[in-house]
Short mmCIF file of C-alpha atoms and ligand atoms in Angstrom, two decimals:
data_model
loop_
_atom_site.label_atom_id
_atom_site.label_comp_id
_atom_site.label_asym_id
_atom_site.label_seq_id
_atom_site.Cartn_x
_atom_site.Cartn_y
_atom_site.Cartn_z
CA UNK A 1279 25.60 41.57 -33.24
CA UNK A 1280 27.74 38.80 -31.80
CA UNK A 1281 25.80 35.88 -30.35
CA UNK A 1282 27.44 34.37 -27.29
CA UNK A 1283 27.07 30.65 -27.81
CA UNK A 1284 28.92 29.40 -24.77
CA UNK A 1285 30.43 30.29 -21.40
CA UNK A 1286 33.27 28.91 -19.32
CA UNK A 1287 32.47 27.44 -15.89
CA UNK A 1288 35.08 26.71 -13.24
CA UNK A 1289 34.96 23.00 -12.43
CA UNK A 1290 36.02 23.69 -8.82
CA UNK A 1291 33.98 26.67 -7.59
CA UNK A 1292 31.35 27.00 -10.32
CA UNK A 1293 32.17 30.63 -11.25
CA UNK A 1294 30.98 31.36 -14.80
CA UNK A 1295 32.78 33.74 -17.19
CA UNK A 1296 31.92 34.71 -20.75
CA UNK A 1297 33.20 32.51 -23.56
CA UNK A 1298 34.44 35.73 -25.15
CA UNK A 1299 37.10 36.33 -22.48
CA UNK A 1300 40.27 36.54 -24.57
CA UNK A 1301 43.37 35.47 -22.73
CA UNK A 1302 45.62 32.51 -22.20
CA UNK A 1303 45.22 32.06 -18.43
CA UNK A 1304 42.81 29.16 -18.35
CA UNK A 1305 42.57 29.13 -14.58
CA UNK A 1306 39.83 30.56 -12.39
CA UNK A 1307 41.06 33.72 -10.60
CA UNK A 1308 39.01 32.74 -7.50
CA UNK A 1309 40.30 29.22 -6.91
CA UNK A 1310 42.83 28.34 -9.67
CA UNK A 1311 40.45 25.61 -10.98
CA UNK A 1312 40.14 24.67 -14.65
CA UNK A 1313 37.18 25.65 -16.82
CA UNK A 1314 34.69 23.58 -18.77
CA UNK A 1315 32.92 25.00 -21.82
CA UNK A 1316 29.15 25.15 -21.15
CA UNK A 1317 26.25 25.83 -23.50
CA UNK A 1318 22.64 26.92 -22.98
CA UNK A 1319 21.71 23.23 -23.30
CA UNK A 1320 24.34 21.87 -20.88
CA UNK A 1321 23.28 20.16 -17.64
CA UNK A 1322 22.92 22.48 -14.62
CA UNK A 1323 22.77 25.66 -16.69
CA UNK A 1324 20.08 28.16 -15.69
CA UNK A 1325 17.51 28.48 -18.48
CA UNK A 1326 16.50 31.92 -19.77
CA UNK A 1327 13.23 33.13 -18.18
CA UNK A 1328 11.45 33.13 -21.53
CA UNK A 1329 12.00 31.81 -25.02
CA UNK A 1330 13.08 28.33 -26.16
CA UNK A 1331 15.33 26.26 -23.89
CA UNK A 1332 17.85 25.97 -26.70
CA UNK A 1333 17.68 25.80 -30.45
CA UNK A 1334 19.20 22.33 -30.91
CA UNK A 1335 17.40 19.89 -33.18
CA UNK A 1336 16.00 16.83 -31.37
CA UNK A 1337 18.05 13.65 -30.88
CA UNK A 1338 17.00 11.80 -34.02
CA UNK A 1339 17.36 14.91 -36.20
CA UNK A 1340 20.91 15.36 -34.84
CA UNK A 1341 21.82 11.75 -35.61
CA UNK A 1342 20.50 12.12 -39.13
CA UNK A 1343 22.30 15.45 -39.69
CA UNK A 1344 25.67 14.08 -38.50
CA UNK A 1345 25.37 11.06 -40.76
CA UNK A 1346 24.27 13.19 -43.70
CA UNK A 1347 27.31 15.47 -43.40
CA UNK A 1348 29.61 12.51 -44.09
CA UNK A 1349 28.55 12.59 -47.73
CA UNK A 1350 29.22 16.33 -48.12
CA UNK A 1351 32.32 17.71 -49.86
CA UNK A 1352 32.69 20.66 -47.48
CA UNK A 1353 35.84 20.45 -45.32
CA UNK A 1354 33.97 21.12 -42.05
CA UNK A 1355 31.50 18.36 -42.87
CA UNK A 1356 34.29 15.94 -43.74
CA UNK A 1357 35.93 16.56 -40.38
CA UNK A 1358 34.97 13.99 -37.74
CA UNK A 1359 35.05 16.82 -35.21
CA UNK A 1360 33.17 19.63 -36.95
CA UNK A 1361 30.56 17.23 -38.31
CA UNK A 1362 29.26 17.41 -34.72
CA UNK A 1363 29.57 21.22 -34.55
CA UNK A 1364 26.04 21.57 -33.18
CA UNK A 1365 27.49 20.34 -29.88
CA UNK A 1366 30.60 22.53 -30.00
CA UNK A 1367 29.52 26.00 -31.18
CA UNK A 1368 32.79 27.65 -30.10
CA UNK A 1369 33.84 29.45 -33.27
CA UNK A 1370 31.84 32.51 -34.33
CA UNK A 1371 32.89 32.28 -37.97
CA UNK A 1372 32.91 28.78 -39.60
CA UNK A 1373 35.41 30.11 -42.17
CA UNK A 1374 37.94 30.29 -39.34
CA UNK A 1375 37.78 26.55 -38.73
CA UNK A 1376 41.20 24.95 -39.28
CA UNK A 1377 40.79 21.33 -40.26
CA UNK A 1378 42.95 18.51 -41.62
CA UNK A 1379 39.86 16.24 -41.86
CA UNK A 1380 40.58 14.78 -38.43
CA UNK A 1381 38.39 12.21 -36.71
CA UNK A 1382 36.26 9.60 -38.48
CA UNK A 1383 38.73 7.06 -37.10
CA UNK A 1384 38.16 3.29 -37.29
CA UNK A 1385 36.70 1.11 -34.57
CA UNK A 1386 38.51 -2.23 -34.87
CA UNK A 1387 37.63 -5.48 -33.18
CA UNK A 1388 40.45 -7.28 -31.37
CA UNK A 1389 39.27 -10.91 -31.20
CA UNK A 1390 42.62 -12.42 -30.16
CA UNK A 1391 43.16 -9.85 -27.43
CA UNK A 1392 39.57 -10.44 -26.23
CA UNK A 1393 40.23 -14.18 -26.03
CA UNK A 1394 43.54 -13.67 -24.25
CA UNK A 1395 41.86 -11.61 -21.55
CA UNK A 1396 38.76 -13.82 -21.30
CA UNK A 1397 36.03 -11.50 -22.56
CA UNK A 1398 33.63 -11.93 -25.48
CA UNK A 1399 33.89 -8.58 -27.19
CA UNK A 1400 36.75 -6.08 -27.41
CA UNK A 1401 37.01 -3.03 -29.66
CA UNK A 1402 39.68 -0.40 -30.19
CA UNK A 1403 38.87 3.15 -31.24
CA UNK A 1404 42.08 4.01 -33.07
CA UNK A 1405 42.73 7.70 -32.56
CA UNK A 1406 46.24 7.14 -33.90
CA UNK A 1407 44.62 7.13 -37.35
CA UNK A 1408 44.27 10.93 -37.22
CA UNK A 1409 46.24 13.19 -39.62
CA UNK A 1410 49.29 13.66 -37.36
CA UNK A 1411 48.99 10.17 -35.87
CA UNK A 1412 47.40 10.86 -32.50
CA UNK A 1413 44.14 11.77 -30.75
CA UNK A 1414 45.51 15.29 -30.20
CA UNK A 1415 44.28 16.35 -33.64
CA UNK A 1416 40.65 16.31 -32.51
CA UNK A 1417 41.38 18.75 -29.70
CA UNK A 1418 43.78 20.83 -31.73
CA UNK A 1419 41.37 21.56 -34.57
CA UNK A 1420 38.96 22.93 -31.96
CA UNK A 1421 41.34 25.06 -29.88
CA UNK A 1422 43.43 26.28 -32.79
CA UNK A 1423 40.30 27.37 -34.62
CA UNK A 1424 39.40 29.42 -31.53
CA UNK A 1425 42.93 30.95 -31.59
CA UNK A 1426 42.48 31.90 -35.27
CA UNK A 1427 38.96 33.21 -34.60
CA UNK A 1428 40.24 35.40 -31.74
CA UNK A 1429 43.05 36.84 -33.87
CA UNK A 1430 46.10 35.37 -32.12
CA UNK A 1431 49.36 35.29 -34.09
CA UNK A 1432 51.37 33.01 -31.78
CA UNK A 1433 50.38 29.70 -30.24
CA UNK A 1434 52.40 27.49 -27.88
CA UNK A 1435 52.31 24.27 -25.91
CA UNK A 1436 54.43 22.12 -23.63
CA UNK A 1437 54.33 18.54 -24.76
CA UNK A 1438 55.57 14.98 -24.53
CA UNK A 1439 55.47 15.02 -28.34
CA UNK A 1440 52.00 14.43 -29.70
CA UNK A 1441 50.37 17.70 -28.72
CA UNK A 1442 53.32 19.55 -30.24
CA UNK A 1443 53.07 17.60 -33.50
CA UNK A 1444 49.35 18.35 -33.75
CA UNK A 1445 49.72 22.00 -32.79
CA UNK A 1446 52.55 22.58 -35.26
CA UNK A 1447 50.51 21.06 -38.10
CA UNK A 1448 47.30 22.97 -37.41
CA UNK A 1449 49.18 26.24 -36.80
CA UNK A 1450 50.94 25.80 -40.15
CA UNK A 1451 47.58 25.24 -41.88
CA UNK A 1452 46.21 28.42 -40.28
CA UNK A 1453 49.34 30.47 -41.02
CA UNK A 1454 49.96 31.06 -37.30
CA UNK A 1455 53.36 30.90 -35.62
CA UNK A 1456 53.92 28.12 -33.12
CA UNK A 1457 56.37 27.43 -30.29
CA UNK A 1458 56.83 23.96 -28.90
CA UNK A 1459 58.40 23.19 -25.51
CA UNK A 1460 59.47 19.59 -25.11
CA UNK A 1461 61.60 17.79 -22.53
CA UNK A 1462 65.10 17.22 -23.89
CA UNK A 1463 65.86 13.59 -24.69
CA UNK A 1464 62.59 12.18 -23.38
CA UNK A 1465 60.34 12.20 -26.41
CA UNK A 1466 60.16 9.85 -29.37
CA UNK A 1467 62.11 11.02 -32.44
CA UNK A 1468 59.15 10.67 -34.80
CA UNK A 1469 57.21 13.23 -32.79
CA UNK A 1470 60.14 15.64 -32.58
CA UNK A 1471 60.58 15.40 -36.35
CA UNK A 1472 56.92 16.31 -36.90
CA UNK A 1473 57.06 19.66 -35.14
CA UNK A 1474 60.14 20.59 -37.20
CA UNK A 1475 58.53 19.36 -40.40
CA UNK A 1476 55.46 21.54 -39.78
CA UNK A 1477 57.66 24.58 -39.15
CA UNK A 1478 57.31 25.16 -35.42
CA UNK A 1479 59.95 26.87 -33.32
CA UNK A 1480 60.98 23.76 -31.35
CA UNK A 1481 62.57 24.34 -27.96
CA UNK A 1482 63.99 21.38 -26.05
CA UNK A 1483 64.15 22.38 -22.40
CA UNK A 1484 66.56 20.67 -20.03
CA UNK A 1485 63.75 19.49 -17.78
CA UNK A 1486 60.81 17.08 -17.85
CA UNK A 1487 57.25 17.69 -19.14
CA UNK A 1488 56.14 19.12 -15.79
CA UNK A 1489 59.08 21.57 -15.95
CA UNK A 1490 58.11 22.60 -19.50
CA UNK A 1491 54.57 23.36 -18.29
CA UNK A 1492 55.95 25.53 -15.47
CA UNK A 1493 58.04 27.63 -17.88
CA UNK A 1494 55.23 28.07 -20.39
CA UNK A 1495 52.68 29.00 -17.71
CA UNK A 1496 54.97 31.85 -16.73
CA UNK A 1497 55.66 32.84 -20.33
CA UNK A 1498 52.00 33.30 -21.33
CA UNK A 1499 51.63 35.99 -18.65
CA UNK A 1500 54.43 37.98 -20.31
CA UNK A 1501 53.94 37.44 -24.04
CA UNK A 1502 50.72 37.44 -26.16
CA UNK A 1503 50.73 33.71 -26.94
CA UNK A 1504 47.65 31.53 -27.07
CA UNK A 1505 48.19 28.51 -24.82
CA UNK A 1506 47.23 25.21 -26.42
CA UNK A 1507 47.88 22.78 -23.60
CA UNK A 1508 44.86 20.85 -22.38
CA UNK A 1509 44.16 23.39 -19.62
CA UNK A 1510 42.64 25.20 -22.63
CA UNK A 1511 39.02 23.98 -22.34
CA UNK A 1512 38.42 24.20 -26.11
CA UNK A 1513 40.83 21.29 -26.61
CA UNK A 1514 38.42 19.08 -24.69
CA UNK A 1515 35.52 20.15 -26.89
CA UNK A 1516 37.26 18.51 -29.85
CA UNK A 1517 38.44 15.55 -27.79
CA UNK A 1518 34.87 14.75 -26.68
CA UNK A 1519 33.81 13.95 -30.26
CA UNK A 1520 35.24 10.39 -30.41
CA UNK A 1521 32.52 9.58 -27.86
CA UNK A 1522 29.93 10.63 -30.48
CA UNK A 1523 31.69 8.60 -33.16
CA UNK A 1524 31.91 5.46 -31.04
CA UNK A 1525 28.16 5.53 -30.50
CA UNK A 1526 27.46 6.23 -34.15
CA UNK A 1527 29.72 3.30 -35.10
CA UNK A 1528 27.87 1.05 -32.65
CA UNK A 1529 24.48 2.16 -33.96
CA UNK A 1530 23.84 4.00 -30.71
CA UNK A 1531 24.29 0.90 -28.51
CA UNK A 1532 26.21 2.04 -25.43
CA UNK A 1533 29.24 -0.13 -24.53
CA UNK A 1534 29.72 -0.98 -20.85
CA UNK A 1535 33.31 0.25 -20.53
CA UNK A 1536 35.69 2.72 -22.11
CA UNK A 1537 39.37 2.33 -21.15
CA UNK A 1538 41.64 5.35 -21.57
CA UNK A 1539 45.37 5.94 -20.94
CA UNK A 1540 46.09 8.67 -18.39
CA UNK A 1541 48.88 11.25 -18.61
CA UNK A 1542 47.91 14.89 -18.15
CA UNK A 1543 44.39 13.46 -17.73
CA UNK A 1544 42.39 15.64 -20.13
CA UNK A 1545 41.36 12.86 -22.50
CA UNK A 1546 39.38 10.76 -20.03
CA UNK A 1547 37.71 13.98 -18.88
CA UNK A 1548 36.85 15.01 -22.44
CA UNK A 1549 35.33 11.63 -23.33
CA UNK A 1550 33.33 11.70 -20.10
CA UNK A 1551 31.98 15.14 -21.08
CA UNK A 1552 31.00 13.83 -24.51
CA UNK A 1553 29.09 10.82 -23.15
CA UNK A 1554 27.41 12.90 -20.44
CA UNK A 1555 26.27 15.53 -22.93
CA UNK A 1556 24.74 12.89 -25.19
CA UNK A 1557 22.97 11.37 -22.23
CA UNK A 1558 21.67 14.76 -21.13
CA UNK A 1559 20.39 15.49 -24.64
CA UNK A 1560 18.58 12.15 -24.85
CA UNK A 1561 20.82 10.65 -27.56
CA UNK A 1562 21.61 7.69 -25.27
CA UNK A 1563 19.79 6.29 -22.27
CA UNK A 1564 22.85 5.58 -20.08
CA UNK A 1565 26.58 6.28 -20.03
CA UNK A 1566 29.49 3.79 -20.08
CA UNK A 1567 31.98 3.43 -17.24
CA UNK A 1568 35.26 5.20 -17.97
CA UNK A 1569 38.42 3.69 -16.47
CA UNK A 1570 41.83 5.32 -16.65
CA UNK A 1571 45.12 3.42 -16.75
CA UNK A 1572 48.52 4.88 -15.85
CA UNK A 1573 52.07 3.62 -16.13
CA UNK A 1574 53.46 2.51 -12.74
CA UNK A 1575 56.26 5.07 -13.00
CA UNK A 1576 53.87 7.98 -13.68
CA UNK A 1577 50.89 7.14 -11.51
CA UNK A 1578 49.66 10.13 -9.48
CA UNK A 1579 45.98 9.46 -10.30
CA UNK A 1580 46.32 5.80 -9.34
CA UNK A 1581 47.85 6.80 -6.01
CA UNK A 1582 45.04 9.30 -5.44
CA UNK A 1583 42.49 6.60 -6.28
CA UNK A 1584 44.02 4.14 -3.81
CA UNK A 1585 44.51 6.74 -1.05
CA UNK A 1586 41.71 6.57 1.54
CA UNK A 1587 42.15 10.33 2.13
CA UNK A 1588 41.97 11.02 -1.58
CA UNK A 1589 44.91 13.45 -1.64
CA UNK A 1590 46.66 14.19 -4.95
CA UNK A 1591 50.43 14.12 -4.63
CA UNK A 1592 52.54 14.80 -7.74
CA UNK A 1593 55.27 12.23 -8.46
CA UNK A 1594 58.62 12.32 -10.28
CA UNK A 1595 57.57 10.52 -13.44
CA UNK A 1596 59.50 7.88 -15.33
CA UNK A 1597 58.28 5.40 -17.95
CA UNK A 1598 59.31 4.26 -21.43
CA UNK A 1599 55.78 5.21 -22.53
CA UNK A 1600 57.11 8.77 -22.88
CA UNK A 1601 53.78 10.24 -24.00
CA UNK A 1602 52.43 9.75 -20.47
CA UNK A 1603 55.62 10.51 -18.55
CA UNK A 1604 53.79 13.10 -16.44
CA UNK A 1605 53.94 13.47 -12.67
CA UNK A 1606 51.75 16.52 -12.02
CA UNK A 1607 48.68 16.21 -14.27
CA UNK A 1608 46.78 19.44 -14.84
CA UNK A 1609 43.35 17.89 -15.40
CA UNK A 1610 43.45 15.35 -12.56
CA UNK A 1611 40.36 16.74 -10.82
CA UNK A 1612 38.26 16.58 -14.01
CA UNK A 1613 39.40 13.00 -14.64
CA UNK A 1614 38.76 12.02 -11.03
CA UNK A 1615 35.21 13.40 -11.29
CA UNK A 1616 34.64 11.33 -14.43
CA UNK A 1617 35.83 8.11 -12.76
CA UNK A 1618 33.72 8.74 -9.68
CA UNK A 1619 30.58 9.96 -11.45
CA UNK A 1620 30.63 7.32 -14.19
CA UNK A 1621 31.62 4.40 -11.98
CA UNK A 1622 34.99 3.64 -13.55
CA UNK A 1623 38.22 2.43 -12.03
CA UNK A 1624 41.90 3.42 -12.06
CA UNK A 1625 44.79 1.00 -12.50
CA UNK A 1626 48.54 1.10 -12.97
CA UNK A 1627 50.62 -1.19 -15.19
CA UNK A 1628 54.31 -2.05 -15.24
CA UNK A 1629 56.83 -1.55 -18.05
CA UNK A 1630 56.74 -5.31 -18.75
CA UNK A 1631 52.94 -5.31 -18.92
CA UNK A 1632 52.93 -2.35 -21.32
CA UNK A 1633 55.45 -4.03 -23.63
CA UNK A 1634 53.44 -7.27 -23.73
CA UNK A 1635 50.12 -5.49 -24.34
CA UNK A 1636 51.64 -3.42 -27.15
CA UNK A 1637 52.98 -6.56 -28.85
CA UNK A 1638 49.57 -8.26 -28.53
CA UNK A 1639 47.77 -5.29 -30.13
CA UNK A 1640 50.43 -5.19 -32.84
CA UNK A 1641 49.97 -8.90 -33.54
CA UNK A 1642 46.32 -8.18 -34.41
CA UNK A 1643 47.56 -5.98 -37.28
CA UNK A 1644 46.42 -2.84 -35.49
CA UNK A 1645 49.46 -1.51 -33.62
CA UNK A 1646 49.75 1.53 -31.38
CA UNK A 1647 52.31 3.51 -29.44
CA UNK A 1648 53.33 2.36 -25.93
CA UNK A 1649 51.14 4.89 -24.08
CA UNK A 1650 48.06 3.52 -25.86
CA UNK A 1651 48.92 -0.07 -24.93
CA UNK A 1652 48.43 0.66 -21.22
CA UNK A 1653 44.70 0.33 -21.96
CA UNK A 1654 44.95 -3.35 -22.83
CA UNK A 1655 47.43 -4.03 -20.02
CA UNK A 1656 44.99 -2.32 -17.64
CA UNK A 1657 42.00 -4.22 -19.01
CA UNK A 1658 43.66 -7.49 -17.95
CA UNK A 1659 43.66 -6.16 -14.38
CA UNK A 1660 40.08 -4.88 -14.60
CA UNK A 1661 38.92 -8.34 -15.71
CA UNK A 1662 40.96 -10.07 -12.97
CA UNK A 1663 39.42 -7.74 -10.37
CA UNK A 1664 35.89 -8.42 -11.65
CA UNK A 1665 35.43 -4.78 -12.69
CA UNK A 1666 34.80 -5.96 -16.27
CA UNK A 1667 32.58 -9.03 -16.75
CA UNK A 1668 33.21 -11.46 -19.64
CA UNK A 1669 29.98 -10.54 -21.45
CA UNK A 1670 30.49 -6.77 -21.17
CA UNK A 1671 31.48 -4.72 -24.17
CA UNK A 1672 34.74 -2.79 -23.87
CA UNK A 1673 36.26 -0.09 -26.06
CA UNK A 1674 39.98 0.69 -25.68
CA UNK A 1675 41.02 4.18 -26.76
CA UNK A 1676 44.26 3.77 -28.74
CA UNK A 1677 45.68 7.27 -28.67
CA UNK A 1678 48.74 7.09 -30.93
CA UNK A 1679 49.98 5.37 -34.10
CA UNK A 1680 52.58 2.60 -33.84
CA UNK A 1681 55.02 4.60 -36.04
CA UNK A 1682 55.13 7.40 -33.46
CA UNK A 1683 57.71 5.44 -31.47
CA UNK A 1684 59.25 2.82 -33.74
CA UNK A 1685 62.44 2.68 -31.67
CA UNK A 1686 60.44 1.20 -28.78
CA UNK A 1687 59.04 -1.51 -31.06
CA UNK A 1688 62.44 -2.36 -32.55
CA UNK A 1689 64.05 -2.53 -29.10
CA UNK A 1690 61.24 -4.81 -27.90
CA UNK A 1691 61.54 -7.29 -30.76
CA UNK A 1692 65.33 -7.34 -30.54
CA UNK A 1693 65.01 -8.11 -26.82
CA UNK A 1694 66.75 -4.84 -25.95
CA UNK A 1695 63.85 -2.93 -24.35
CA UNK A 1696 63.75 -4.28 -20.81
CA UNK A 1697 66.64 -4.69 -18.37
CA UNK A 1698 67.68 -8.12 -17.14
CA UNK A 1699 66.14 -7.31 -13.79
CA UNK A 1700 62.83 -6.38 -15.44
CA UNK A 1701 62.88 -9.54 -17.54
CA UNK A 1702 63.47 -11.65 -14.45
CA UNK A 1703 60.24 -10.34 -12.91
CA UNK A 1704 58.07 -11.59 -15.78
CA UNK A 1705 55.86 -14.61 -14.93
CA UNK A 1706 56.56 -17.84 -16.83
CA UNK A 1707 53.14 -17.63 -18.59
CA UNK A 1708 54.00 -14.14 -19.86
CA UNK A 1709 57.54 -15.25 -20.80
CA UNK A 1710 55.94 -17.77 -23.19
CA UNK A 1711 53.68 -15.07 -24.64
CA UNK A 1712 56.63 -12.71 -25.13
CA UNK A 1713 58.60 -15.46 -26.85
CA UNK A 1714 55.76 -16.14 -29.30
CA UNK A 1715 55.26 -12.43 -30.08
CA UNK A 1716 58.88 -11.30 -30.50
CA UNK A 1717 59.85 -11.12 -34.17
CA UNK A 1718 63.40 -9.81 -34.38
CA UNK A 1719 64.69 -9.12 -37.89
CA UNK A 1720 66.82 -11.95 -39.32
CA UNK A 1721 70.01 -11.07 -41.23
CA UNK A 1722 70.97 -13.68 -43.88
CA UNK A 1723 73.30 -14.09 -46.83
CA UNK A 1724 71.61 -13.32 -50.17
CA UNK A 1725 71.47 -17.01 -51.11
CA UNK A 1726 68.19 -18.89 -51.82
CA UNK A 1727 69.44 -22.05 -50.07
CA UNK A 1728 70.30 -20.13 -46.92
CA UNK A 1729 66.87 -18.42 -46.98
CA UNK A 1730 65.07 -21.74 -47.54
CA UNK A 1731 66.93 -23.37 -44.70
CA UNK A 1732 66.10 -20.47 -42.38
CA UNK A 1733 62.41 -20.66 -43.39
CA UNK A 1734 62.26 -24.37 -42.68
CA UNK A 1735 63.77 -24.04 -39.23
CA UNK A 1736 61.48 -21.07 -38.49
CA UNK A 1737 58.43 -23.17 -39.44
CA UNK A 1738 59.58 -26.03 -37.24
CA UNK A 1739 60.08 -23.69 -34.33
CA UNK A 1740 56.72 -21.94 -34.62
CA UNK A 1741 54.88 -25.28 -34.92
CA UNK A 1742 56.23 -26.34 -31.57
CA UNK A 1743 55.24 -23.07 -29.78
N1 F0G B 310 48.39 8.74 -25.19
C1 F0G B 310 49.19 9.48 -25.96
C2 F0G B 310 49.72 8.86 -27.21
C3 F0G B 310 49.52 10.80 -25.58
O1 F0G B 310 50.31 11.52 -26.37
C4 F0G B 310 49.01 11.31 -24.37
C5 F0G B 310 49.35 12.66 -23.94
C6 F0G B 310 48.17 10.49 -23.62
C7 F0G B 310 47.89 9.21 -24.04
C8 F0G B 310 47.55 10.96 -22.36
O2 F0G B 310 46.48 11.84 -22.57
O3 F0G B 310 47.35 13.72 -21.24
O4 F0G B 310 44.98 13.65 -21.95
O5 F0G B 310 45.81 12.07 -20.23
N2 F0G B 310 50.21 13.38 -24.48
C9 F0G B 310 50.45 14.78 -24.18
C10 F0G B 310 51.35 15.43 -25.20
C11 F0G B 310 50.70 15.11 -22.78
O6 F0G B 310 52.00 16.44 -24.88
O7 F0G B 310 51.38 14.96 -26.34
P1 F0G B 310 46.12 12.89 -21.44
#
């Protein structure tokens, strides 16, 4: 007998369907809304008339179990996603779990960034330290395991690069065939190389990310492919687990703020779900605020947030932070609910602000890709607006590894990233910061005297800054 462990509930109209429904159309037929995965223990789920409410261990037993699994040699215990499988029972057969030992990512402190922004305590949860270099691995292990469990042979996604890298890797591990749709010319080379390396059929469409989504949405109605974009609610089940890890790493002390970059807007929603579930289950006594930061050139959520009528209007997206170059985000409603319900804020940041924030995070020895740096750029605004107080504890979610987009970093340090017009708009205080952070490579003759001379003048220069 198959035990149904979960259902899918439409986040717009509340219609519930069975978690066994096997198809790739992750939209409610009544209202076109997206689904959330719900469990017998989720908030607002009708309890059975008789029998136990749910068979979950209590809060302290769960904490102990999750910690204990870290010492196990079993792959699903070593995964920082499946270690928490009690709260994501989505795969009927644990042998079908496809894992690259994702999760268990570091929580770094950023003392110099904290000082620069005027707060006491700043941490970065570095999701770029996942196997394919981005937070997408946590969601992909979950949704791809469901695909394998349900017997799909083909999987596909539209992507700005990181989802495709993660999907290609996990599909290869599972022996499934994968198709990647990416916008031609608008993704970082490192990411493109990953999907080829992992053996995906890589299709560069002559359109943007939003155009790729349109084509794939049509394709899944005509071909038996399992859709692995973040409209697939199982992705969010994996992506909620960093919330569990952050609390574990902070010995269950809840930080005041989590700051997340916003593109297609599933990640903020997933983390919100994770914190809310822990609160509902009594693992924590309150939830943090979740704020979402967008790039100025790809800011539909920010516009919605600032609009007194609260209308979502897609935009034509453009930013050098190509991972979040998205104008029509699928999960905007879920993310908006998280901001509203958890008391967060939404901000936008310019190309200059992203470049500076990325260099500041890099200078702490941590590094991240441009889309992740919007978090620190946005935090500066949250502090200036009084939304974050100096004594409050903040966690930035760094979503991608610095090597994902090394061209951006090289262009920045060589002074070739921003246009003259963009440079002219930078304040004199930030100009000084940029000048102290830029480290262009120096080309010298292979002569010790020349090198020594260059070192001496470099030391003189840096002493005066
Ligand atoms: N940061 C990075 C590094 C990303 O790759 C993405 C999304 C985001 C932030 C935004 O997350 O979409 O959940 O709001 N990248 C997707 C992709 C769209 O295809 O790799 P989101």
